[in-house]
């Protein structure tokens, strides 16, 4: 079990340790004044910041998303990409005749051969 400095023989230093324990050091009045001054300055700054946040108009979720994406230029590019993707995904190729279901059955690479990994 570890011994504390009270239990050890420190060669005559025990009296000094006892005196230090009975009279702990106190911060100077100058230090306390500086700490309180810093605390009051910080408190004023936090109060101003809270008031500014309370007075600021609230924004909707869509407006926050709009600003996050980068504004009108980014939204225009995103919209163009979405429209082009929907158009390309739903348009039937011009060379396909027949129903819309037949458009998905067109073999665009008839020369490609796909071999299975075994004989069935």
JSON list of C-alpha atoms in Angstrom, two decimals:
[
{"chain": "A", "resi": 1, "resn": "UNK", "atom": "CA", "xyz": [0.00, 0.00, 0.00]},
{"chain": "A", "resi": 2, "resn": "UNK", "atom": "CA", "xyz": [1.54, 3.35, -0.98]},
{"chain": "A", "resi": 3, "resn": "UNK", "atom": "CA", "xyz": [2.42, 5.67, 1.81]},
{"chain": "A", "resi": 4, "resn": "UNK", "atom": "CA", "xyz": [1.56, 9.34, 1.81]},
{"chain": "A", "resi": 5, "resn": "UNK", "atom": "CA", "xyz": [4.04, 12.09, 2.65]},
{"chain": "A", "resi": 6, "resn": "UNK", "atom": "CA", "xyz": [2.57, 12.13, 6.18]},
{"chain": "A", "resi": 7, "resn": "UNK", "atom": "CA", "xyz": [3.77, 8.58, 6.80]},
{"chain": "A", "resi": 8, "resn": "UNK", "atom": "CA", "xyz": [7.29, 8.96, 5.43]},
{"chain": "A", "resi": 9, "resn": "UNK", "atom": "CA", "xyz": [10.35, 10.14, 7.27]},
{"chain": "A", "resi": 10, "resn": "UNK", "atom": "CA", "xyz": [11.52, 13.06, 5.17]},
{"chain": "A", "resi": 11, "resn": "UNK", "atom": "CA", "xyz": [14.54, 14.06, 7.19]},
{"chain": "A", "resi": 12, "resn": "UNK", "atom": "CA", "xyz": [13.12, 17.01, 9.10]},
{"chain": "A", "resi": 13, "resn": "UNK", "atom": "CA", "xyz": [10.91, 18.35, 6.32]},
{"chain": "A", "resi": 14, "resn": "UNK", "atom": "CA", "xyz": [7.75, 17.17, 8.06]},
{"chain": "A", "resi": 15, "resn": "UNK", "atom": "CA", "xyz": [7.43, 20.44, 9.98]},
{"chain": "A", "resi": 16, "resn": "UNK", "atom": "CA", "xyz": [7.49, 22.43, 6.77]},
{"chain": "A", "resi": 17, "resn": "UNK", "atom": "CA", "xyz": [4.83, 20.22, 5.19]},
{"chain": "A", "resi": 18, "resn": "UNK", "atom": "CA", "xyz": [2.63, 20.55, 8.27]},
{"chain": "A", "resi": 19, "resn": "UNK", "atom": "CA", "xyz": [2.97, 24.36, 8.12]},
{"chain": "A", "resi": 20, "resn": "UNK", "atom": "CA", "xyz": [2.04, 24.34, 4.42]},
{"chain": "A", "resi": 21, "resn": "UNK", "atom": "CA", "xyz": [-1.05, 22.24, 5.12]},
{"chain": "A", "resi": 22, "resn": "UNK", "atom": "CA", "xyz": [-2.27, 24.56, 7.87]},
{"chain": "A", "resi": 23, "resn": "UNK", "atom": "CA", "xyz": [-1.77, 27.73, 5.79]},
{"chain": "A", "resi": 24, "resn": "UNK", "atom": "CA", "xyz": [-2.68, 26.99, 2.16]},
{"chain": "A", "resi": 25, "resn": "UNK", "atom": "CA", "xyz": [-1.63, 29.68, -0.33]},
{"chain": "A", "resi": 26, "resn": "UNK", "atom": "CA", "xyz": [-4.35, 32.17, -1.25]},
{"chain": "A", "resi": 27, "resn": "UNK", "atom": "CA", "xyz": [-4.54, 33.95, -4.61]},
{"chain": "A", "resi": 28, "resn": "UNK", "atom": "CA", "xyz": [-3.63, 37.59, -4.55]},
{"chain": "A", "resi": 29, "resn": "UNK", "atom": "CA", "xyz": [-6.30, 40.27, -4.79]},
{"chain": "A", "resi": 30, "resn": "UNK", "atom": "CA", "xyz": [-4.74, 41.40, -8.07]},
{"chain": "A", "resi": 31, "resn": "UNK", "atom": "CA", "xyz": [-5.18, 37.93, -9.61]},
{"chain": "A", "resi": 32, "resn": "UNK", "atom": "CA", "xyz": [-8.78, 37.68, -8.40]},
{"chain": "A", "resi": 33, "resn": "UNK", "atom": "CA", "xyz": [-9.54, 41.12, -9.88]},
{"chain": "A", "resi": 34, "resn": "UNK", "atom": "CA", "xyz": [-8.12, 40.09, -13.27]},
{"chain": "A", "resi": 35, "resn": "UNK", "atom": "CA", "xyz": [-10.08, 36.81, -13.26]},
{"chain": "A", "resi": 36, "resn": "UNK", "atom": "CA", "xyz": [-13.33, 38.61, -12.41]},
{"chain": "A", "resi": 37, "resn": "UNK", "atom": "CA", "xyz": [-12.65, 41.24, -15.07]},
{"chain": "A", "resi": 38, "resn": "UNK", "atom": "CA", "xyz": [-12.12, 38.54, -17.71]},
{"chain": "A", "resi": 39, "resn": "UNK", "atom": "CA", "xyz": [-15.25, 36.71, -16.57]},
{"chain": "A", "resi": 40, "resn": "UNK", "atom": "CA", "xyz": [-17.38, 39.86, -16.83]},
{"chain": "A", "resi": 41, "resn": "UNK", "atom": "CA", "xyz": [-16.02, 40.63, -20.32]},
{"chain": "A", "resi": 42, "resn": "UNK", "atom": "CA", "xyz": [-16.82, 37.09, -21.43]},
{"chain": "A", "resi": 43, "resn": "UNK", "atom": "CA", "xyz": [-20.29, 37.30, -19.94]},
{"chain": "A", "resi": 44, "resn": "UNK", "atom": "CA", "xyz": [-21.01, 40.52, -21.84]},
{"chain": "A", "resi": 45, "resn": "UNK", "atom": "CA", "xyz": [-19.83, 38.93, -25.08]},
{"chain": "A", "resi": 46, "resn": "UNK", "atom": "CA", "xyz": [-22.00, 35.83, -24.54]},
{"chain": "A", "resi": 47, "resn": "UNK", "atom": "CA", "xyz": [-25.03, 38.00, -23.74]},
{"chain": "A", "resi": 48, "resn": "UNK", "atom": "CA", "xyz": [-24.55, 40.04, -26.94]},
{"chain": "A", "resi": 49, "resn": "UNK", "atom": "CA", "xyz": [-24.16, 36.88, -28.98]},
{"chain": "A", "resi": 50, "resn": "UNK", "atom": "CA", "xyz": [-27.34, 35.38, -27.51]},
{"chain": "A", "resi": 51, "resn": "UNK", "atom": "CA", "xyz": [-29.29, 38.58, -28.23]},
{"chain": "A", "resi": 52, "resn": "UNK", "atom": "CA", "xyz": [-28.05, 38.66, -31.82]},
{"chain": "A", "resi": 53, "resn": "UNK", "atom": "CA", "xyz": [-29.06, 35.02, -32.29]},
{"chain": "A", "resi": 54, "resn": "UNK", "atom": "CA", "xyz": [-32.51, 35.69, -30.83]},
{"chain": "A", "resi": 55, "resn": "UNK", "atom": "CA", "xyz": [-33.05, 38.70, -33.13]},
{"chain": "A", "resi": 56, "resn": "UNK", "atom": "CA", "xyz": [-31.88, 36.90, -36.28]},
{"chain": "A", "resi": 57, "resn": "UNK", "atom": "CA", "xyz": [-34.72, 35.74, -38.54]},
{"chain": "A", "resi": 58, "resn": "UNK", "atom": "CA", "xyz": [-35.28, 32.01, -38.64]},
{"chain": "A", "resi": 59, "resn": "UNK", "atom": "CA", "xyz": [-34.71, 30.28, -41.96]},
{"chain": "A", "resi": 60, "resn": "UNK", "atom": "CA", "xyz": [-36.65, 27.34, -43.31]},
{"chain": "A", "resi": 61, "resn": "UNK", "atom": "CA", "xyz": [-35.17, 23.95, -44.01]},
{"chain": "A", "resi": 62, "resn": "UNK", "atom": "CA", "xyz": [-35.41, 24.50, -47.78]},
{"chain": "A", "resi": 63, "resn": "UNK", "atom": "CA", "xyz": [-33.56, 27.80, -47.53]},
{"chain": "A", "resi": 64, "resn": "UNK", "atom": "CA", "xyz": [-30.82, 26.17, -45.47]},
{"chain": "A", "resi": 65, "resn": "UNK", "atom": "CA", "xyz": [-30.52, 23.39, -48.07]},
{"chain": "A", "resi": 66, "resn": "UNK", "atom": "CA", "xyz": [-30.44, 25.98, -50.87]},
{"chain": "A", "resi": 67, "resn": "UNK", "atom": "CA", "xyz": [-27.57, 27.83, -49.15]},
{"chain": "A", "resi": 68, "resn": "UNK", "atom": "CA", "xyz": [-25.77, 24.58, -48.36]},
{"chain": "A", "resi": 69, "resn": "UNK", "atom": "CA", "xyz": [-25.81, 23.52, -52.02]},
{"chain": "A", "resi": 70, "resn": "UNK", "atom": "CA", "xyz": [-24.38, 26.84, -53.19]},
{"chain": "A", "resi": 71, "resn": "UNK", "atom": "CA", "xyz": [-27.23, 29.05, -54.35]},
{"chain": "A", "resi": 72, "resn": "UNK", "atom": "CA", "xyz": [-28.80, 29.52, -57.78]},
{"chain": "A", "resi": 73, "resn": "UNK", "atom": "CA", "xyz": [-25.89, 28.35, -59.97]},
{"chain": "A", "resi": 74, "resn": "UNK", "atom": "CA", "xyz": [-25.59, 25.05, -58.15]},
{"chain": "A", "resi": 75, "resn": "UNK", "atom": "CA", "xyz": [-29.36, 24.57, -58.03]},
{"chain": "A", "resi": 76, "resn": "UNK", "atom": "CA", "xyz": [-29.62, 25.24, -61.78]},
{"chain": "A", "resi": 77, "resn": "UNK", "atom": "CA", "xyz": [-26.96, 22.61, -62.51]},
{"chain": "A", "resi": 78, "resn": "UNK", "atom": "CA", "xyz": [-28.59, 20.11, -60.18]},
{"chain": "A", "resi": 79, "resn": "UNK", "atom": "CA", "xyz": [-32.00, 20.68, -61.75]},
{"chain": "A", "resi": 80, "resn": "UNK", "atom": "CA", "xyz": [-30.56, 20.26, -65.25]},
{"chain": "A", "resi": 81, "resn": "UNK", "atom": "CA", "xyz": [-28.91, 16.98, -64.25]},
{"chain": "A", "resi": 82, "resn": "UNK", "atom": "CA", "xyz": [-32.17, 15.67, -62.74]},
{"chain": "A", "resi": 83, "resn": "UNK", "atom": "CA", "xyz": [-34.23, 16.61, -65.80]},
{"chain": "A", "resi": 84, "resn": "UNK", "atom": "CA", "xyz": [-31.65, 15.09, -68.17]},
{"chain": "A", "resi": 85, "resn": "UNK", "atom": "CA", "xyz": [-31.54, 11.90, -66.11]},
{"chain": "A", "resi": 86, "resn": "UNK", "atom": "CA", "xyz": [-35.31, 11.51, -66.11]},
{"chain": "A", "resi": 87, "resn": "UNK", "atom": "CA", "xyz": [-35.46, 12.27, -69.84]},
{"chain": "A", "resi": 88, "resn": "UNK", "atom": "CA", "xyz": [-32.70, 9.80, -70.76]},
{"chain": "A", "resi": 89, "resn": "UNK", "atom": "CA", "xyz": [-34.14, 7.17, -68.45]},
{"chain": "A", "resi": 90, "resn": "UNK", "atom": "CA", "xyz": [-37.67, 7.31, -69.84]},
{"chain": "A", "resi": 91, "resn": "UNK", "atom": "CA", "xyz": [-37.14, 8.14, -73.53]},
{"chain": "A", "resi": 92, "resn": "UNK", "atom": "CA", "xyz": [-37.60, 5.28, -75.98]},
{"chain": "A", "resi": 93, "resn": "UNK", "atom": "CA", "xyz": [-34.81, 5.06, -78.57]},
{"chain": "A", "resi": 94, "resn": "UNK", "atom": "CA", "xyz": [-35.85, 6.22, -82.05]},
{"chain": "A", "resi": 95, "resn": "UNK", "atom": "CA", "xyz": [-34.94, 2.92, -83.77]},
{"chain": "A", "resi": 96, "resn": "UNK", "atom": "CA", "xyz": [-37.27, 0.87, -81.62]},
{"chain": "A", "resi": 97, "resn": "UNK", "atom": "CA", "xyz": [-40.71, 0.20, -82.97]},
{"chain": "A", "resi": 98, "resn": "UNK", "atom": "CA", "xyz": [-43.48, -1.38, -81.03]},
{"chain": "A", "resi": 99, "resn": "UNK", "atom": "CA", "xyz": [-44.59, -1.09, -77.45]},
{"chain": "A", "resi": 100, "resn": "UNK", "atom": "CA", "xyz": [-42.75, 0.53, -74.56]},
{"chain": "A", "resi": 101, "resn": "UNK", "atom": "CA", "xyz": [-42.00, -2.89, -73.07]},
{"chain": "A", "resi": 102, "resn": "UNK", "atom": "CA", "xyz": [-40.12, -3.90, -76.22]},
{"chain": "A", "resi": 103, "resn": "UNK", "atom": "CA", "xyz": [-37.74, -0.96, -75.74]},
{"chain": "A", "resi": 104, "resn": "UNK", "atom": "CA", "xyz": [-36.18, -2.69, -72.77]},
{"chain": "A", "resi": 105, "resn": "UNK", "atom": "CA", "xyz": [-35.63, -5.91, -74.70]},
{"chain": "A", "resi": 106, "resn": "UNK", "atom": "CA", "xyz": [-33.40, -4.42, -77.42]},
{"chain": "A", "resi": 107, "resn": "UNK", "atom": "CA", "xyz": [-29.95, -5.95, -77.65]},
{"chain": "A", "resi": 108, "resn": "UNK", "atom": "CA", "xyz": [-27.62, -3.02, -78.29]},
{"chain": "A", "resi": 109, "resn": "UNK", "atom": "CA", "xyz": [-24.52, -5.24, -78.63]},
{"chain": "A", "resi": 110, "resn": "UNK", "atom": "CA", "xyz": [-25.45, -8.32, -80.64]},
{"chain": "A", "resi": 111, "resn": "UNK", "atom": "CA", "xyz": [-21.80, -9.24, -81.23]},
{"chain": "A", "resi": 112, "resn": "UNK", "atom": "CA", "xyz": [-21.08, -9.56, -77.49]},
{"chain": "A", "resi": 113, "resn": "UNK", "atom": "CA", "xyz": [-21.09, -13.14, -76.25]},
{"chain": "A", "resi": 114, "resn": "UNK", "atom": "CA", "xyz": [-21.59, -13.92, -72.58]},
{"chain": "A", "resi": 115, "resn": "UNK", "atom": "CA", "xyz": [-20.49, -17.37, -71.56]},
{"chain": "A", "resi": 116, "resn": "UNK", "atom": "CA", "xyz": [-21.44, -18.97, -68.32]},
{"chain": "A", "resi": 117, "resn": "UNK", "atom": "CA", "xyz": [-18.78, -20.50, -66.08]},
{"chain": "A", "resi": 118, "resn": "UNK", "atom": "CA", "xyz": [-20.00, -24.03, -66.49]},
{"chain": "A", "resi": 119, "resn": "UNK", "atom": "CA", "xyz": [-21.97, -26.41, -68.65]},
{"chain": "A", "resi": 120, "resn": "UNK", "atom": "CA", "xyz": [-25.60, -26.76, -67.81]}
]
